[in-house]
Amino acid sequence: MNTDSHPALLGSLNSTAPHSEVINFSPGPTSLPKAVEERIAGLFNQPGLTSLALSHRAPEFLEILDHAVTKAREVMEIPDDYEVLFTHGGGHGQFAALPLNLCYQPTDVATYVVNGTWSARGAEEAKRYCHVQSIDGRDPKTGAYIGFPELTEENIDPNSKYVYLCSNETVNGIELHRLPTLPASRKHIPLVVDASSDFSTKPIDWHGCGVGVLFACASKNIGHPGLTMTVIRKDLLGEGKASPLCPGVFNYTTNSEAGNLWNTPATFNIEVVGFVMDWIEAQGGVYEIELRSIAKAAAIYDVIDSSNGFYGTPIENKALRSRMNVPFNIKGGDEEATNAFLIASWEKGMVGLRTLTPFGVGDYLRASLYNGVTVEEAQKLADFMRKFARNYG
């Protein structure tokens, strides 16, 4: 086979390895924990309708909905003064929904911390609906996103309706392992968090960090594509808070008052979120999941850091290295070595290390270590990387 057309180089996730040996390191959508997948499969061996066919008004689905919300509150320690909504449109939907709900008029100010691909996208979308003030997180010399800027009185407009950040930049490999607190004089401003790729992998100090809104697309750590969990502090809800132009499907107050049933929700996806929350609880809760996330990331970063330059990663500040998405290159990005690595790993069942995205293939491969990846599977990739570095060339 011409290696240029090898499935591994075209983004294929269908390895020739035995199915039981395939590990999905894709940045998302990705695999669920195997126990959750087995529970989903079991639905179709039971009598009666599944949530794929249940009316969202039926008492059977209302029980499913209540379970998903209740378990999410318990697992993620969401306080009672926050509403839990299941919203449509993914992260991009929330990029628009946030300013439409928190800014009544287009002249209202919102502060965006732009330190990666997704926060940049969020800021760009918000410019349609409000006045965006950006805190630039790029390196002034290279223009690369390699850190997280300090939040100060000087760079946060006191009239901001909210301060927005992305807690894990999947493309750039930057993660805030704990949310920041705003300066004392800015604590009245709600913190808005895109936690799409790290939600459920670490605890959140909701009140201490002043979280106003946090949203997480399901398809990384808590479920399937097509659903977003959006958590809103209740004092941000109410008549006259949202822009008059905010569509009902995006309006937090409208959907809160309707109990998540203003229009037909993604019924099956909501049930799966409940299954994942059950699974997290059974594993020991979010604190245990965080320990596993630390162990998985350490296994890969240790190989990179001890490879004498064979592998590289762009984030030197270890306190900001993402546990969810580990970017790495091979021999400084050498194409021949990279292709050989991708083919060899794919043939051993390690898929998704380079996927085709709207941003191209990028300068780095990525090992995404979401909840569906076990500590043992991360170690298997680390062992492969060591062996490849020893044997290549």
Coordinates of C-alpha atoms in Angstrom, one line a residue, residues 107-111 131 133 135 152-163 185-186 188-189:
T107 CA -23.4 47.8 23.6
D108 CA -23.0 45.7 26.8
V109 CA -19.4 44.6 27.5
A110 CA -18.1 41.1 27.9
T111 CA -14.5 40.2 28.7
H131 CA -19.0 44.5 22.7
Q133 CA -13.0 43.1 25.3
I135 CA -7.4 39.5 27.2
T152 CA -6.2 41.8 36.8
E153 CA -8.2 44.9 37.6
E154 CA -6.6 46.6 34.6
N155 CA -7.6 44.0 32.0
I156 CA -11.2 43.4 33.1
D157 CA -13.7 46.1 32.5
P158 CA -15.7 46.6 35.7
N159 CA -18.8 46.9 33.6
S160 CA -18.4 43.5 32.0
K161 CA -21.5 41.4 32.1
Y162 CA -19.3 38.4 32.4
V163 CA -15.7 37.1 32.1
S185 CA -12.9 44.5 42.8
R186 CA -14.2 42.3 39.9
H188 CA -19.3 40.9 41.1
I189 CA -18.8 39.8 37.5

